[in-house]
PDB file of C-alpha atoms in Angstrom:
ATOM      1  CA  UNK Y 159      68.208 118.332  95.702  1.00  0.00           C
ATOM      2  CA  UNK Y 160      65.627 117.770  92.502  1.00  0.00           C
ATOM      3  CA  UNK Y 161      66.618 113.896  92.353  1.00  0.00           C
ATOM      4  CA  UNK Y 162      65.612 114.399  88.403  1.00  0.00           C
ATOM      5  CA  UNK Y 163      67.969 116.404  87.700  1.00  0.00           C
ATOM      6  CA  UNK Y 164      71.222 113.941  87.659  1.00  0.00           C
ATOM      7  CA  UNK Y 165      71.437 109.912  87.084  1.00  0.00           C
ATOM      8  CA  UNK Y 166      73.674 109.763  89.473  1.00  0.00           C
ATOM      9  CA  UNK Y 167      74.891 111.571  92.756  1.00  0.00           C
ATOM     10  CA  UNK Y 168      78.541 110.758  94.494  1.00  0.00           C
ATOM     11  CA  UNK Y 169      79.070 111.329  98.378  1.00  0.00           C
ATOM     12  CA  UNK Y 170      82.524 112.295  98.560  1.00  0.00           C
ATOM     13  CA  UNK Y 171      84.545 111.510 100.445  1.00  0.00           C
ATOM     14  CA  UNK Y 172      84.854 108.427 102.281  1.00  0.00           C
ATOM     15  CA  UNK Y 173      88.510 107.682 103.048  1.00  0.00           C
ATOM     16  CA  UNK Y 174      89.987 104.223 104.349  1.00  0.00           C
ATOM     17  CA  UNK Y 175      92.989 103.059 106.054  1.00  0.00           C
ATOM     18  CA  UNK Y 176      94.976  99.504 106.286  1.00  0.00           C
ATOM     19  CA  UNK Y 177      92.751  98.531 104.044  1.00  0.00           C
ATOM     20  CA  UNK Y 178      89.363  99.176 105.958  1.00  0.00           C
ATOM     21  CA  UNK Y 179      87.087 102.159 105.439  1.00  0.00           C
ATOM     22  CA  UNK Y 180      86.885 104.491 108.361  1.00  0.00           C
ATOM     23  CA  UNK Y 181      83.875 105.089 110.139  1.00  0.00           C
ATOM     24  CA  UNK Y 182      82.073 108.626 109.332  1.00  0.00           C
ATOM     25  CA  UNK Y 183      80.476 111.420 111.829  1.00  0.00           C
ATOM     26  CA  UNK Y 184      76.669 110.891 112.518  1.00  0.00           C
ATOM     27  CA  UNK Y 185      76.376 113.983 109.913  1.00  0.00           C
ATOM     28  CA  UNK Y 186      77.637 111.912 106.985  1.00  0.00           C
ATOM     29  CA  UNK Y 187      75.596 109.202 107.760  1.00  0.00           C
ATOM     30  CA  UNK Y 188      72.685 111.375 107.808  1.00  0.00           C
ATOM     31  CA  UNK Y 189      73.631 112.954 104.405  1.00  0.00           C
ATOM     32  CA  UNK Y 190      73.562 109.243 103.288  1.00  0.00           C
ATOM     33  CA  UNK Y 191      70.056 108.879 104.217  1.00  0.00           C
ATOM     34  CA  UNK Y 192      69.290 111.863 102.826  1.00  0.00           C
ATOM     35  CA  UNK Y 193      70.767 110.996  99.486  1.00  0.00           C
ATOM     36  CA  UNK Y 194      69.436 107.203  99.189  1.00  0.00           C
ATOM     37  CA  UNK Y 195      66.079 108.725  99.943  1.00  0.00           C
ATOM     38  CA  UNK Y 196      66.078 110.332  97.051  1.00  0.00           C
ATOM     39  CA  UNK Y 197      65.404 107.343  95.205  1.00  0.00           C
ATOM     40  CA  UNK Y 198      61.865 107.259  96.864  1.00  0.00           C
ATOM     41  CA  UNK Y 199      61.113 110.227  94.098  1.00  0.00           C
ATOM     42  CA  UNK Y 200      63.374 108.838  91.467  1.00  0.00           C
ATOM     43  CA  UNK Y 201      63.980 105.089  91.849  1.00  0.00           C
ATOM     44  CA  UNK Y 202      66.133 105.290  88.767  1.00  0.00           C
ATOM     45  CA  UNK Y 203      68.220 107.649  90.575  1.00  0.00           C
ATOM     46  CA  UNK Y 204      71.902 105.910  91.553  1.00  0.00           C
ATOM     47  CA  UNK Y 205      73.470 107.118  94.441  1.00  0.00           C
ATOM     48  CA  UNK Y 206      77.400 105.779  94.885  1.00  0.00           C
ATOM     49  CA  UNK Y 207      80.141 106.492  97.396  1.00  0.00           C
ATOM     50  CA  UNK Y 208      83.331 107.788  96.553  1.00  0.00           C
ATOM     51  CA  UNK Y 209      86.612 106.744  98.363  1.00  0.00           C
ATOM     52  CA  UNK Y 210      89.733 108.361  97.844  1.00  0.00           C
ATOM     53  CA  UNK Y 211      93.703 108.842  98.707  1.00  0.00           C
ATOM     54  CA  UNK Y 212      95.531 105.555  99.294  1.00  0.00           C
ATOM     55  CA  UNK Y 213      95.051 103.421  96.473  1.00  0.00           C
ATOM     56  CA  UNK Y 214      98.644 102.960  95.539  1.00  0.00           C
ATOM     57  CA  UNK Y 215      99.346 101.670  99.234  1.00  0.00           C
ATOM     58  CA  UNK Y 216      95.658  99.450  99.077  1.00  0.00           C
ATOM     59  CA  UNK Y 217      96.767  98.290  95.223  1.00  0.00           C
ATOM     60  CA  UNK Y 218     100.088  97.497  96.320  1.00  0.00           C
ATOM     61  CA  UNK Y 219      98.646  95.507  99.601  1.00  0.00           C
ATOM     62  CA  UNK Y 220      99.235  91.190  99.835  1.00  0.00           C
ATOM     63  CA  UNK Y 221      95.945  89.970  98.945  1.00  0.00           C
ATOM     64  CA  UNK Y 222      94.486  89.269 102.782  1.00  0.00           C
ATOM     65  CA  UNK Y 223      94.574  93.243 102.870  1.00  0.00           C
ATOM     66  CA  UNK Y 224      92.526  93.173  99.846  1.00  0.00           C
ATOM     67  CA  UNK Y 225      90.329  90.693 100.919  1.00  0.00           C
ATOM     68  CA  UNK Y 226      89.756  92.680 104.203  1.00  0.00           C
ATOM     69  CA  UNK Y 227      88.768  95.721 102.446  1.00  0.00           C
ATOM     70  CA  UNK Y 228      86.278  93.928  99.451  1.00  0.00           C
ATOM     71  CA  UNK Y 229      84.645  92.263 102.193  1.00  0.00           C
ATOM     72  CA  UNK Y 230      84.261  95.612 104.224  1.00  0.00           C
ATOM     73  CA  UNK Y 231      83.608  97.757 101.389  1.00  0.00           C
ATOM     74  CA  UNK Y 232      80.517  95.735 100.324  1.00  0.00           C
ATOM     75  CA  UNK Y 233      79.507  95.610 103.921  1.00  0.00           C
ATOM     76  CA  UNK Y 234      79.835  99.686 104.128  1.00  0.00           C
ATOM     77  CA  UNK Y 235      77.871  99.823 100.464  1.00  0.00           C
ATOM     78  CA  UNK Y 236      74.800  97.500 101.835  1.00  0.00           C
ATOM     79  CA  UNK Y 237      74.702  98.951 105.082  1.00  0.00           C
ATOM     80  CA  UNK Y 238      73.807 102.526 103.823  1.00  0.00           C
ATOM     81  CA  UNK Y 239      72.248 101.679 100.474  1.00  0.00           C
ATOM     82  CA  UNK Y 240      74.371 102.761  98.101  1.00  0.00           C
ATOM     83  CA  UNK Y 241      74.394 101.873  94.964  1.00  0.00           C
ATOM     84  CA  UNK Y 242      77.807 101.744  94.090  1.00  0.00           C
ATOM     85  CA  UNK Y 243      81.582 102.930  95.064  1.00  0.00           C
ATOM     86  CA  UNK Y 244      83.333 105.448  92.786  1.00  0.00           C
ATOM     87  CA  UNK Y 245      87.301 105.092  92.950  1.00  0.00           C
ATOM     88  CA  UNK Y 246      88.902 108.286  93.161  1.00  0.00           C
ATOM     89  CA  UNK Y 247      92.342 107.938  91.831  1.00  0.00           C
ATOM     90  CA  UNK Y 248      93.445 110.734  90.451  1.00  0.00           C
ATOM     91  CA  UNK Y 249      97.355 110.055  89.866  1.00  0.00           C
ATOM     92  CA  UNK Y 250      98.446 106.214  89.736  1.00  0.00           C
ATOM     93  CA  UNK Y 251     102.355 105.401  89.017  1.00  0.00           C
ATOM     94  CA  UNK Y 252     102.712 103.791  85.333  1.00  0.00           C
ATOM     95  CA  UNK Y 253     103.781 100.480  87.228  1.00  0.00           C
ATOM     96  CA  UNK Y 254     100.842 100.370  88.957  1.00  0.00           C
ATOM     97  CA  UNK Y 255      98.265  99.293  86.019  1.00  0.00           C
ATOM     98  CA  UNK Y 256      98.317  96.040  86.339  1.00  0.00           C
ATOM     99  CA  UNK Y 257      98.198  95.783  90.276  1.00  0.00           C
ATOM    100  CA  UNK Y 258      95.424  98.425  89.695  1.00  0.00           C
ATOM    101  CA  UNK Y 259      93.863  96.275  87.109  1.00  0.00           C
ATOM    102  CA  UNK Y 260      94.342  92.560  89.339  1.00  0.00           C
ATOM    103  CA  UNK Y 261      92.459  95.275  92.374  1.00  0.00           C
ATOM    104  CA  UNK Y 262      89.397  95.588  90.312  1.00  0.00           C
ATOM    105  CA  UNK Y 263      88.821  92.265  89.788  1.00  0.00           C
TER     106      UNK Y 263
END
């Protein structure tokens, strides 16, 4: 990958579960070194990880389950290097906006 040609690269997907992120094969986390790397060549490159399915169940969670997974999440983010987390939700429900809205703070 020429790590000039994006800004930013996405790993997708990681996907989580009662609000925790579940573990990935040795081969993703390889691909994760591979990609943070990259920013060896291009240190203003930003490599993020993308989780998706679930979010109306994780939005929609008492706020200990949200606690478990910001805590977790940042954990996951630190421990491979990323530089951010892209959240893949592709269809919320029209009363989910503000839940969605009180999850991203």
């Amino acid at each position: 990958i020429d790590p000039f040609l994006c800004t930013h690269l996405i790993f997708a997907f990681a996907k989580f579960k009662d609000g925790e992120l579940i573990e990935v094969s040795p081969s993703d986390i390889k691909i994760y070194g591979q990609m943070v790397d990259l920013k060896l060549k291009n240190p203003a490159l930003k490599v993020m990880l993308s989780v998706q399915r679930g979010f109306s169940e994780l939005v929609n969670s008492d706020d200990d389950t949200l606690k478990k997974f910001y805590k977790q999440a940042i954990h996951y983010l630190r421990e491979y290097r990323f530089d951010g987390i892209d959240l893949d939700w592709e269809f919320p429900k029209a009363n989910e906006k503000e839940k969605y809205s009180r999850f991203l703070k």
